[in-house]
Amino acid sequence: MGKIYVLDTNVLLQDPYSIFSFEDNEVVIPAVVLEEVDSKKRYMDEVGRNARQVSKLIDSLREIGKLHEKIPLHNGGFLRIELNHRSFHQLQEIFVEKTNDNRILAVAKNLSLEEETKENGRQVILVSKDTLVRVKADAIGLIAEDFLNDRVVVIDDIYAGFLEIYLQKERLDTFYEKNELQLADISNHSFYPNQFLIMRDVLGGSSSAVGMVDSAGKKAKKLVFDNEHIWGIKARNVQQMMAMELLLRQDLPLVTLIGKAGTGKTLLALAAGLMQTEDLRRFKKLLVARPIVPVGKDIGFLPGEKEEKLKPWMKPIYDNLEYLFNTKKPGELDAILAGMGSIEVEALTYIRGRSIPEQFIIIDEAQNLTKHEVKTILTRVGERSKIVLMGDPEQIDHPYLDEYNNGLTYVVEKFKDQAIAGHIKLIKGERSGLAQLAANIL
């Protein structure tokens, strides 16, 4: 016996193809959901794009049959636009206002009551990404679920980029002598390309080593940039040392860094970018960008030219640049950047349609990007460019994203077995003792 899934608007706006995610069950879209989707079509952002995609998809399904009568889907399920069951009688004493959320709840509740009167009545489940809608549904006796099909990982096992293994001291000595180890000799575990290995003495001795799996996944090799100093910056912990290795390697055009606030993601990436752009001349330009997503209430429109408008959003980048350039006076950094001409700080709003060759590209706060947006960015990368995506998946300001379905996590998981990509999760905060304590306990 199948089930009936009633979809909230936010499910469709998060994933336009979500209607195909419910196997051979019946998917019901209340008419009020179509009205909400229609109201979002003119938005010039990801929500608007998804609203237009939903509209086109449902319109194409009209060719199969009448949507209000139930049509078959290619995955074995069925789709129906629900025009009836809108009566608010069952909820009018509980929820006084007829908001769109309450109308969707009313449709689900009325369908559930109708199925209960049947001999082989089906289970009705409301699917919503809105926590309070699920709470309301539970309060009126409805089954409610979050939409989890868009998650890259379902539990807290996001790829960390490194692994601790314990070896005999003789193996560690061999690694120090030859600067490499055959992975088949030390473990039957399968390793990802460019994964870091923290090798420790199995007997608890002080001997340890850090190696990096080669692109073929056959050997663990010594780090090339061990304890490297770049622009006055040196790695303060083992994960930062691994990040430095990834950032300076020329054979890795894609690097992803995740970590809590204060772990050094932005500072390390900027230092590596400046060194390779200004000193080594590997790249023509250093491009730094971040999505325009406010924390808390938006401050509205800002006066001035584009550069003046972007300055408040890009302040975290400028703070790190001031530290690297050791500027003391107001306006000193602006003068330095204007004189160099090879550093560009940009909003991601302007990246669509561009081709970016021979540049070191840093995308900060990438956890606020959707899968589609991160694909748009990566497909802009031109020849001989290197791109660094970084952020904290636990600090998301986007209304439809979480730790497991955002664009940064998506790239980490999809590229972890690719030889051209490297990833590391930074763990220890180095900003200050207070910052590290706040990141851990708050």
XYZ file of N, CA, C and O in Angstrom, residues 7-19 29 32-43 45-55 57-58 101 104 127-129 147 150 370-373 398-401 405:
220
model
N 3.467 18.095 -0.527
C 4.701 18.893 -0.550
C 4.442 20.358 -0.203
O 3.509 20.976 -0.727
N 5.286 20.899 0.652
C 5.273 22.324 0.964
C 6.036 23.068 -0.141
O 6.848 22.485 -0.868
N 5.805 24.370 -0.228
C 6.437 25.187 -1.278
C 7.959 25.143 -1.187
O 8.656 25.059 -2.210
N 8.490 25.182 0.032
C 9.940 25.270 0.184
C 10.662 24.033 -0.335
O 11.837 24.100 -0.682
N 9.976 22.896 -0.402
C 10.590 21.685 -0.952
C 10.837 21.861 -2.443
O 11.919 21.545 -2.962
N 9.846 22.385 -3.154
C 9.978 22.605 -4.594
C 10.992 23.704 -4.899
O 11.734 23.622 -5.885
N 11.036 24.737 -4.053
C 11.981 25.834 -4.291
C 13.414 25.433 -3.966
O 14.359 26.025 -4.476
N 13.583 24.440 -3.110
C 14.918 23.917 -2.827
C 15.380 22.970 -3.926
O 16.520 23.014 -4.361
N 14.468 22.096 -4.387
C 14.800 21.113 -5.416
C 13.613 20.952 -6.357
O 12.637 20.279 -6.028
N 13.661 21.584 -7.533
C 12.530 21.512 -8.470
C 12.180 20.091 -8.884
O 11.042 19.816 -9.270
N 13.131 19.165 -8.807
C 12.879 17.787 -9.227
C 12.536 16.882 -8.045
O 12.584 15.658 -8.162
N 12.167 17.490 -6.933
C 11.832 16.708 -5.744
C 10.615 15.821 -5.945
O 10.466 14.808 -5.256
N 9.752 16.157 -6.878
C 8.537 15.350 -7.096
C 8.871 13.937 -7.572
O 8.039 13.035 -7.465
N 0.486 18.205 -4.693
C 0.890 19.610 -4.584
C -0.374 20.441 -4.416
O -1.183 20.547 -5.344
N -2.405 26.103 -3.403
C -1.791 27.283 -2.802
C -0.271 27.258 -2.977
O 0.373 28.308 -3.045
N 0.316 26.070 -3.107
C 1.748 25.963 -3.356
C 2.092 26.535 -4.729
O 3.104 27.232 -4.898
N 1.242 26.250 -5.723
C 1.466 26.807 -7.061
C 1.400 28.330 -7.028
O 2.165 29.012 -7.729
N 0.487 28.871 -6.208
C 0.383 30.328 -6.099
C 1.656 30.909 -5.483
O 2.149 31.955 -5.926
N 2.187 30.233 -4.469
C 3.420 30.708 -3.845
C 4.604 30.610 -4.801
O 5.447 31.514 -4.853
N 4.684 29.533 -5.559
C 5.748 29.384 -6.554
C 5.643 30.479 -7.592
O 6.650 31.086 -7.993
N 4.428 30.791 -8.031
C 4.205 31.831 -9.034
C 4.678 33.193 -8.531
O 5.226 33.995 -9.300
N 4.500 33.444 -7.241
C 4.905 34.739 -6.684
C 6.420 34.893 -6.619
O 6.934 36.000 -6.457
N 7.152 33.781 -6.745
C 8.615 33.833 -6.657
C 9.292 33.845 -8.030
O 10.505 33.986 -8.113
N 8.523 33.679 -9.095
C 9.120 33.516 -10.435
C 9.958 34.704 -10.886
O 10.890 34.541 -11.664
N 9.631 35.873 -10.406
C 10.322 37.078 -10.881
C 11.581 37.398 -10.087
O 12.283 38.352 -10.400
N 11.857 36.610 -9.070
C 13.079 36.842 -8.295
C 14.296 36.533 -9.160
O 14.331 35.530 -9.861
N 17.226 35.479 -8.346
C 18.196 34.731 -7.555
C 17.907 33.245 -7.706
O 17.150 32.826 -8.586
N 18.522 32.435 -6.842
C 18.367 30.987 -6.935
C 16.922 30.552 -6.697
O 16.423 29.635 -7.340
N 16.228 31.229 -5.782
C 14.820 30.903 -5.507
C 13.975 31.165 -6.750
O 13.126 30.351 -7.133
N 14.212 32.306 -7.394
C 13.472 32.621 -8.619
C 13.763 31.632 -9.732
O 12.851 31.227 -10.471
N 15.026 31.243 -9.860
C 15.390 30.263 -10.895
C 14.666 28.943 -10.662
O 14.135 28.339 -11.589
N 14.642 28.494 -9.408
C 13.975 27.233 -9.093
C 12.475 27.337 -9.282
O 11.821 26.371 -9.698
N 11.899 28.501 -8.974
C 10.456 28.698 -9.185
C 10.116 28.580 -10.672
O 9.109 27.954 -11.042
N 10.952 29.176 -11.514
C 10.711 29.075 -12.962
C 10.899 27.645 -13.448
O 10.162 27.169 -14.319
N 11.874 26.944 -12.860
C 12.110 25.550 -13.236
C 10.929 24.671 -12.854
O 10.507 23.800 -13.617
N 10.369 24.897 -11.675
C 9.186 24.140 -11.233
C 8.020 24.384 -12.174
O 7.308 23.449 -12.573
N 7.826 25.654 -12.535
C 6.722 26.001 -13.437
C 6.840 25.283 -14.774
O 5.868 24.715 -15.288
N 8.555 22.554 -15.419
C 8.461 21.108 -15.228
C 7.007 20.654 -15.119
O 6.587 19.704 -15.788
N 6.226 21.345 -14.299
C 4.819 20.973 -14.136
C 4.050 21.204 -15.424
O 3.170 20.420 -15.801
N 0.727 28.698 4.884
C 1.172 27.501 5.608
C -0.010 26.746 6.188
O -0.080 25.511 6.111
N -1.924 24.858 3.528
C -1.257 23.599 3.158
C -1.521 22.537 4.219
O -1.800 21.373 3.902
N 5.489 16.943 3.765
C 6.938 17.114 3.608
C 7.236 18.605 3.532
O 6.752 19.299 2.644
N 8.022 19.093 4.494
C 8.340 20.519 4.541
C 9.733 20.721 5.125
O 10.171 19.985 6.006
N 10.420 21.742 4.627
C 11.715 22.112 5.188
C 11.552 23.180 6.269
O 12.538 23.621 6.871
N 12.552 17.227 4.076
C 12.983 16.686 2.781
C 14.491 16.513 2.832
O 15.242 17.483 2.888
N 17.962 15.836 -0.814
C 18.959 16.729 -1.414
C 20.260 16.755 -0.625
O 21.204 17.454 -0.988
N 24.294 27.389 -3.139
C 23.546 26.182 -3.470
C 24.360 25.327 -4.434
O 25.394 25.755 -4.945
N 23.888 24.124 -4.684
C 24.578 23.236 -5.628
C 24.670 23.875 -7.007
O 25.701 23.785 -7.683
N 23.584 24.500 -7.443
C 23.580 25.126 -8.766
C 24.570 26.284 -8.821
O 25.291 26.452 -9.810
N 24.613 27.094 -7.759
C 25.520 28.244 -7.745
C 26.980 27.805 -7.747
O 27.814 28.404 -8.435
N 21.768 31.003 4.636
C 20.802 30.807 3.549
C 19.569 30.080 4.097
O 19.689 29.077 4.792
N 18.356 30.563 3.770
C 17.140 29.980 4.371
C 16.847 28.541 3.973
O 16.157 27.833 4.707
N 17.338 28.072 2.819
C 16.992 26.733 2.339
C 18.148 25.741 2.427
O 18.051 24.631 1.908
N 19.261 26.142 3.043
C 20.425 25.259 3.099
C 20.716 24.832 4.529
O 20.362 25.517 5.482
N 23.432 19.889 2.791
C 22.986 20.037 1.398
C 23.520 21.297 0.728
O 23.076 21.649 -0.359
